[in-house]
């Protein structure tokens, strides 16, 4: 019974946690263009987006890019490409690779090469990997176009 009271109190407190994470997007929207800052970590780098030297998180970027029609259209294309890559192409790659590996293990006593034992799963796996790469590149291009569409207003 003690666990239920703790869970119930957490459920009551959860909306306050969500509201605590809201940021001042309305004050940021009208102030200027989105700038890209590249941060170097040795051999790695990361992109940080800012407006007037205030860093933006993902929720801020989403709400800002969805606030203008042209950037919202490109951002919608970006999310479509991202979803196609994650929920269609990546599972195709993983499932067909798994099937190919299992078939190669089951047929390991045959004299043929490992690639000739599983040509169809291998071809589907390569197609899924290439499709995932293409949708990821297209998605990133649409994200860049969304930022450019937003920045044309300033």
JSON list of C-alpha atoms in Angstrom, two decimals:
[
{"chain": "A", "resi": 1, "resn": "UNK", "atom": "CA", "xyz": [0.00, 0.00, 0.00]},
{"chain": "A", "resi": 2, "resn": "UNK", "atom": "CA", "xyz": [2.93, 2.28, 0.70]},
{"chain": "A", "resi": 3, "resn": "UNK", "atom": "CA", "xyz": [4.11, 1.95, -2.91]},
{"chain": "A", "resi": 4, "resn": "UNK", "atom": "CA", "xyz": [0.73, 3.01, -4.24]},
{"chain": "A", "resi": 5, "resn": "UNK", "atom": "CA", "xyz": [0.76, 6.20, -2.20]},
{"chain": "A", "resi": 6, "resn": "UNK", "atom": "CA", "xyz": [4.24, 7.05, -3.49]},
{"chain": "A", "resi": 7, "resn": "UNK", "atom": "CA", "xyz": [3.18, 6.42, -7.09]},
{"chain": "A", "resi": 8, "resn": "UNK", "atom": "CA", "xyz": [0.02, 8.46, -6.61]},
{"chain": "A", "resi": 9, "resn": "UNK", "atom": "CA", "xyz": [1.97, 11.39, -5.17]},
{"chain": "A", "resi": 10, "resn": "UNK", "atom": "CA", "xyz": [4.43, 11.23, -8.11]},
{"chain": "A", "resi": 11, "resn": "UNK", "atom": "CA", "xyz": [1.53, 11.29, -10.58]},
{"chain": "A", "resi": 12, "resn": "UNK", "atom": "CA", "xyz": [0.12, 14.36, -8.85]},
{"chain": "A", "resi": 13, "resn": "UNK", "atom": "CA", "xyz": [3.52, 16.06, -8.93]},
{"chain": "A", "resi": 14, "resn": "UNK", "atom": "CA", "xyz": [4.27, 15.21, -12.59]},
{"chain": "A", "resi": 15, "resn": "UNK", "atom": "CA", "xyz": [2.38, 18.19, -14.19]},
{"chain": "A", "resi": 16, "resn": "UNK", "atom": "CA", "xyz": [4.42, 20.60, -12.09]},
{"chain": "A", "resi": 17, "resn": "UNK", "atom": "CA", "xyz": [7.62, 19.03, -13.41]},
{"chain": "A", "resi": 18, "resn": "UNK", "atom": "CA", "xyz": [6.44, 19.53, -16.98]},
{"chain": "A", "resi": 19, "resn": "UNK", "atom": "CA", "xyz": [5.57, 23.17, -16.37]},
{"chain": "A", "resi": 20, "resn": "UNK", "atom": "CA", "xyz": [8.92, 23.77, -14.69]},
{"chain": "A", "resi": 21, "resn": "UNK", "atom": "CA", "xyz": [10.66, 22.85, -17.93]},
{"chain": "A", "resi": 22, "resn": "UNK", "atom": "CA", "xyz": [8.81, 25.40, -20.06]},
{"chain": "A", "resi": 23, "resn": "UNK", "atom": "CA", "xyz": [11.13, 28.10, -21.29]},
{"chain": "A", "resi": 24, "resn": "UNK", "atom": "CA", "xyz": [10.69, 31.66, -22.44]},
{"chain": "A", "resi": 25, "resn": "UNK", "atom": "CA", "xyz": [10.14, 30.82, -26.12]},
{"chain": "A", "resi": 26, "resn": "UNK", "atom": "CA", "xyz": [7.82, 33.79, -26.71]},
{"chain": "A", "resi": 27, "resn": "UNK", "atom": "CA", "xyz": [10.52, 36.27, -25.75]},
{"chain": "A", "resi": 28, "resn": "UNK", "atom": "CA", "xyz": [13.09, 34.46, -27.91]},
{"chain": "A", "resi": 29, "resn": "UNK", "atom": "CA", "xyz": [10.97, 34.24, -31.06]},
{"chain": "A", "resi": 30, "resn": "UNK", "atom": "CA", "xyz": [10.93, 37.85, -32.02]},
{"chain": "A", "resi": 31, "resn": "UNK", "atom": "CA", "xyz": [14.50, 38.73, -31.14]},
{"chain": "A", "resi": 32, "resn": "UNK", "atom": "CA", "xyz": [16.56, 37.49, -34.04]},
{"chain": "A", "resi": 33, "resn": "UNK", "atom": "CA", "xyz": [17.81, 34.72, -36.26]},
{"chain": "A", "resi": 34, "resn": "UNK", "atom": "CA", "xyz": [18.92, 31.29, -35.14]},
{"chain": "A", "resi": 35, "resn": "UNK", "atom": "CA", "xyz": [22.70, 30.97, -35.05]},
{"chain": "A", "resi": 36, "resn": "UNK", "atom": "CA", "xyz": [24.68, 27.74, -35.15]},
{"chain": "A", "resi": 37, "resn": "UNK", "atom": "CA", "xyz": [27.61, 27.43, -32.75]},
{"chain": "A", "resi": 38, "resn": "UNK", "atom": "CA", "xyz": [30.03, 24.55, -33.29]},
{"chain": "A", "resi": 39, "resn": "UNK", "atom": "CA", "xyz": [31.78, 23.29, -30.17]},
{"chain": "A", "resi": 40, "resn": "UNK", "atom": "CA", "xyz": [34.92, 21.14, -30.48]},
{"chain": "A", "resi": 41, "resn": "UNK", "atom": "CA", "xyz": [35.63, 18.28, -28.04]},
{"chain": "A", "resi": 42, "resn": "UNK", "atom": "CA", "xyz": [39.02, 17.08, -29.23]},
{"chain": "A", "resi": 43, "resn": "UNK", "atom": "CA", "xyz": [38.22, 15.10, -32.38]},
{"chain": "A", "resi": 44, "resn": "UNK", "atom": "CA", "xyz": [34.44, 15.39, -31.89]},
{"chain": "A", "resi": 45, "resn": "UNK", "atom": "CA", "xyz": [32.18, 18.38, -32.45]},
{"chain": "A", "resi": 46, "resn": "UNK", "atom": "CA", "xyz": [28.62, 19.35, -31.59]},
{"chain": "A", "resi": 47, "resn": "UNK", "atom": "CA", "xyz": [26.19, 21.95, -32.91]},
{"chain": "A", "resi": 48, "resn": "UNK", "atom": "CA", "xyz": [24.43, 24.26, -30.49]},
{"chain": "A", "resi": 49, "resn": "UNK", "atom": "CA", "xyz": [21.66, 26.57, -31.66]},
{"chain": "A", "resi": 50, "resn": "UNK", "atom": "CA", "xyz": [21.14, 29.98, -30.11]},
{"chain": "A", "resi": 51, "resn": "UNK", "atom": "CA", "xyz": [19.17, 33.19, -30.43]},
{"chain": "A", "resi": 52, "resn": "UNK", "atom": "CA", "xyz": [20.92, 36.29, -29.07]},
{"chain": "A", "resi": 53, "resn": "UNK", "atom": "CA", "xyz": [23.49, 34.08, -27.33]},
{"chain": "A", "resi": 54, "resn": "UNK", "atom": "CA", "xyz": [20.79, 32.17, -25.43]},
{"chain": "A", "resi": 55, "resn": "UNK", "atom": "CA", "xyz": [21.07, 28.43, -26.04]},
{"chain": "A", "resi": 56, "resn": "UNK", "atom": "CA", "xyz": [17.99, 26.62, -27.32]},
{"chain": "A", "resi": 57, "resn": "UNK", "atom": "CA", "xyz": [16.91, 23.13, -26.37]},
{"chain": "A", "resi": 58, "resn": "UNK", "atom": "CA", "xyz": [14.97, 20.76, -28.63]},
{"chain": "A", "resi": 59, "resn": "UNK", "atom": "CA", "xyz": [11.55, 21.91, -27.42]},
{"chain": "A", "resi": 60, "resn": "UNK", "atom": "CA", "xyz": [12.46, 25.56, -28.06]},
{"chain": "A", "resi": 61, "resn": "UNK", "atom": "CA", "xyz": [13.72, 24.75, -31.57]},
{"chain": "A", "resi": 62, "resn": "UNK", "atom": "CA", "xyz": [10.57, 22.81, -32.36]},
{"chain": "A", "resi": 63, "resn": "UNK", "atom": "CA", "xyz": [8.23, 25.55, -31.17]},
{"chain": "A", "resi": 64, "resn": "UNK", "atom": "CA", "xyz": [10.22, 28.33, -32.87]},
{"chain": "A", "resi": 65, "resn": "UNK", "atom": "CA", "xyz": [10.45, 26.52, -36.21]},
{"chain": "A", "resi": 66, "resn": "UNK", "atom": "CA", "xyz": [6.76, 25.61, -36.08]},
{"chain": "A", "resi": 67, "resn": "UNK", "atom": "CA", "xyz": [5.74, 29.22, -35.43]},
{"chain": "A", "resi": 68, "resn": "UNK", "atom": "CA", "xyz": [6.38, 30.34, -39.06]},
{"chain": "A", "resi": 69, "resn": "UNK", "atom": "CA", "xyz": [4.66, 28.60, -42.01]},
{"chain": "A", "resi": 70, "resn": "UNK", "atom": "CA", "xyz": [7.68, 28.12, -44.30]},
{"chain": "A", "resi": 71, "resn": "UNK", "atom": "CA", "xyz": [9.95, 26.80, -41.59]},
{"chain": "A", "resi": 72, "resn": "UNK", "atom": "CA", "xyz": [7.09, 24.68, -40.18]},
{"chain": "A", "resi": 73, "resn": "UNK", "atom": "CA", "xyz": [6.66, 23.03, -43.59]},
{"chain": "A", "resi": 74, "resn": "UNK", "atom": "CA", "xyz": [10.36, 22.13, -43.80]},
{"chain": "A", "resi": 75, "resn": "UNK", "atom": "CA", "xyz": [10.44, 21.03, -40.16]},
{"chain": "A", "resi": 76, "resn": "UNK", "atom": "CA", "xyz": [7.45, 18.75, -40.85]},
{"chain": "A", "resi": 77, "resn": "UNK", "atom": "CA", "xyz": [9.38, 17.21, -43.77]},
{"chain": "A", "resi": 78, "resn": "UNK", "atom": "CA", "xyz": [12.35, 16.72, -41.44]},
{"chain": "A", "resi": 79, "resn": "UNK", "atom": "CA", "xyz": [10.24, 14.85, -38.88]},
{"chain": "A", "resi": 80, "resn": "UNK", "atom": "CA", "xyz": [8.70, 12.71, -41.63]},
{"chain": "A", "resi": 81, "resn": "UNK", "atom": "CA", "xyz": [12.13, 11.71, -42.94]},
{"chain": "A", "resi": 82, "resn": "UNK", "atom": "CA", "xyz": [13.37, 11.02, -39.42]},
{"chain": "A", "resi": 83, "resn": "UNK", "atom": "CA", "xyz": [10.36, 8.80, -38.67]},
{"chain": "A", "resi": 84, "resn": "UNK", "atom": "CA", "xyz": [10.70, 6.89, -41.95]},
{"chain": "A", "resi": 85, "resn": "UNK", "atom": "CA", "xyz": [14.35, 6.24, -41.20]},
{"chain": "A", "resi": 86, "resn": "UNK", "atom": "CA", "xyz": [13.83, 5.19, -37.58]},
{"chain": "A", "resi": 87, "resn": "UNK", "atom": "CA", "xyz": [10.60, 3.23, -37.85]},
{"chain": "A", "resi": 88, "resn": "UNK", "atom": "CA", "xyz": [10.84, 1.72, -41.35]},
{"chain": "A", "resi": 89, "resn": "UNK", "atom": "CA", "xyz": [14.41, 1.54, -42.67]},
{"chain": "A", "resi": 90, "resn": "UNK", "atom": "CA", "xyz": [16.27, 0.75, -39.46]},
{"chain": "A", "resi": 91, "resn": "UNK", "atom": "CA", "xyz": [13.96, -2.15, -38.46]},
{"chain": "A", "resi": 92, "resn": "UNK", "atom": "CA", "xyz": [14.22, -3.55, -42.01]},
{"chain": "A", "resi": 93, "resn": "UNK", "atom": "CA", "xyz": [18.02, -3.49, -41.68]},
{"chain": "A", "resi": 94, "resn": "UNK", "atom": "CA", "xyz": [18.04, -5.06, -38.21]},
{"chain": "A", "resi": 95, "resn": "UNK", "atom": "CA", "xyz": [15.50, -7.80, -38.98]},
{"chain": "A", "resi": 96, "resn": "UNK", "atom": "CA", "xyz": [17.01, -8.82, -42.31]},
{"chain": "A", "resi": 97, "resn": "UNK", "atom": "CA", "xyz": [20.53, -8.80, -40.85]},
{"chain": "A", "resi": 98, "resn": "UNK", "atom": "CA", "xyz": [19.34, -11.01, -37.99]},
{"chain": "A", "resi": 99, "resn": "UNK", "atom": "CA", "xyz": [17.66, -13.42, -40.42]},
{"chain": "A", "resi": 100, "resn": "UNK", "atom": "CA", "xyz": [20.78, -13.52, -42.58]},
{"chain": "A", "resi": 101, "resn": "UNK", "atom": "CA", "xyz": [23.05, -14.24, -39.60]},
{"chain": "A", "resi": 102, "resn": "UNK", "atom": "CA", "xyz": [20.75, -17.01, -38.35]},
{"chain": "A", "resi": 103, "resn": "UNK", "atom": "CA", "xyz": [20.57, -18.58, -41.81]},
{"chain": "A", "resi": 104, "resn": "UNK", "atom": "CA", "xyz": [24.34, -18.41, -42.23]},
{"chain": "A", "resi": 105, "resn": "UNK", "atom": "CA", "xyz": [24.85, -20.09, -38.85]},
{"chain": "A", "resi": 106, "resn": "UNK", "atom": "CA", "xyz": [22.28, -22.80, -39.64]},
{"chain": "A", "resi": 107, "resn": "UNK", "atom": "CA", "xyz": [23.88, -23.53, -43.04]},
{"chain": "A", "resi": 108, "resn": "UNK", "atom": "CA", "xyz": [27.51, -23.36, -41.95]},
{"chain": "A", "resi": 109, "resn": "UNK", "atom": "CA", "xyz": [28.22, -26.97, -42.96]},
{"chain": "A", "resi": 110, "resn": "UNK", "atom": "CA", "xyz": [27.48, -26.32, -46.64]},
{"chain": "A", "resi": 111, "resn": "UNK", "atom": "CA", "xyz": [30.51, -25.77, -48.90]},
{"chain": "A", "resi": 112, "resn": "UNK", "atom": "CA", "xyz": [29.33, -22.42, -50.34]},
{"chain": "A", "resi": 113, "resn": "UNK", "atom": "CA", "xyz": [30.55, -19.07, -49.09]},
{"chain": "A", "resi": 114, "resn": "UNK", "atom": "CA", "xyz": [28.61, -17.32, -46.32]},
{"chain": "A", "resi": 115, "resn": "UNK", "atom": "CA", "xyz": [27.36, -14.61, -48.65]},
{"chain": "A", "resi": 116, "resn": "UNK", "atom": "CA", "xyz": [25.95, -17.11, -51.17]},
{"chain": "A", "resi": 117, "resn": "UNK", "atom": "CA", "xyz": [23.97, -18.87, -48.44]},
{"chain": "A", "resi": 118, "resn": "UNK", "atom": "CA", "xyz": [21.87, -15.80, -47.64]},
{"chain": "A", "resi": 119, "resn": "UNK", "atom": "CA", "xyz": [21.62, -13.59, -50.75]},
{"chain": "A", "resi": 120, "resn": "UNK", "atom": "CA", "xyz": [18.08, -12.30, -50.20]},
{"chain": "A", "resi": 121, "resn": "UNK", "atom": "CA", "xyz": [18.41, -11.25, -46.52]},
{"chain": "A", "resi": 122, "resn": "UNK", "atom": "CA", "xyz": [21.79, -9.71, -47.34]},
{"chain": "A", "resi": 123, "resn": "UNK", "atom": "CA", "xyz": [20.34, -7.68, -50.22]},
{"chain": "A", "resi": 124, "resn": "UNK", "atom": "CA", "xyz": [17.41, -6.51, -48.07]},
{"chain": "A", "resi": 125, "resn": "UNK", "atom": "CA", "xyz": [19.80, -5.60, -45.25]},
{"chain": "A", "resi": 126, "resn": "UNK", "atom": "CA", "xyz": [22.01, -3.52, -47.56]},
{"chain": "A", "resi": 127, "resn": "UNK", "atom": "CA", "xyz": [18.91, -1.83, -49.00]},
{"chain": "A", "resi": 128, "resn": "UNK", "atom": "CA", "xyz": [17.67, -1.00, -45.50]},
{"chain": "A", "resi": 129, "resn": "UNK", "atom": "CA", "xyz": [21.04, 0.45, -44.52]},
{"chain": "A", "resi": 130, "resn": "UNK", "atom": "CA", "xyz": [21.28, 2.56, -47.68]},
{"chain": "A", "resi": 131, "resn": "UNK", "atom": "CA", "xyz": [17.65, 3.69, -47.26]},
{"chain": "A", "resi": 132, "resn": "UNK", "atom": "CA", "xyz": [18.35, 4.72, -43.67]},
{"chain": "A", "resi": 133, "resn": "UNK", "atom": "CA", "xyz": [21.40, 6.73, -44.72]},
{"chain": "A", "resi": 134, "resn": "UNK", "atom": "CA", "xyz": [19.45, 8.46, -47.52]},
{"chain": "A", "resi": 135, "resn": "UNK", "atom": "CA", "xyz": [16.51, 9.38, -45.25]},
{"chain": "A", "resi": 136, "resn": "UNK", "atom": "CA", "xyz": [18.92, 10.67, -42.57]},
{"chain": "A", "resi": 137, "resn": "UNK", "atom": "CA", "xyz": [20.69, 12.91, -45.09]},
{"chain": "A", "resi": 138, "resn": "UNK", "atom": "CA", "xyz": [17.39, 14.16, -46.52]},
{"chain": "A", "resi": 139, "resn": "UNK", "atom": "CA", "xyz": [16.08, 14.83, -43.02]},
{"chain": "A", "resi": 140, "resn": "UNK", "atom": "CA", "xyz": [19.14, 16.86, -42.08]},
{"chain": "A", "resi": 141, "resn": "UNK", "atom": "CA", "xyz": [18.81, 18.87, -45.31]},
{"chain": "A", "resi": 142, "resn": "UNK", "atom": "CA", "xyz": [15.18, 19.69, -44.44]},
{"chain": "A", "resi": 143, "resn": "UNK", "atom": "CA", "xyz": [16.24, 20.75, -40.94]},
{"chain": "A", "resi": 144, "resn": "UNK", "atom": "CA", "xyz": [18.80, 23.14, -42.42]},
{"chain": "A", "resi": 145, "resn": "UNK", "atom": "CA", "xyz": [16.17, 24.47, -44.83]},
{"chain": "A", "resi": 146, "resn": "UNK", "atom": "CA", "xyz": [13.79, 25.05, -41.90]},
{"chain": "A", "resi": 147, "resn": "UNK", "atom": "CA", "xyz": [16.41, 27.14, -40.11]},
{"chain": "A", "resi": 148, "resn": "UNK", "atom": "CA", "xyz": [17.14, 29.08, -43.30]},
{"chain": "A", "resi": 149, "resn": "UNK", "atom": "CA", "xyz": [13.41, 29.69, -43.85]},
{"chain": "A", "resi": 150, "resn": "UNK", "atom": "CA", "xyz": [13.10, 31.02, -40.32]},
{"chain": "A", "resi": 151, "resn": "UNK", "atom": "CA", "xyz": [16.21, 33.19, -40.67]},
{"chain": "A", "resi": 152, "resn": "UNK", "atom": "CA", "xyz": [15.01, 34.83, -43.93]},
{"chain": "A", "resi": 153, "resn": "UNK", "atom": "CA", "xyz": [12.60, 36.93, -41.88]},
{"chain": "A", "resi": 154, "resn": "UNK", "atom": "CA", "xyz": [15.43, 38.79, -40.17]}
]
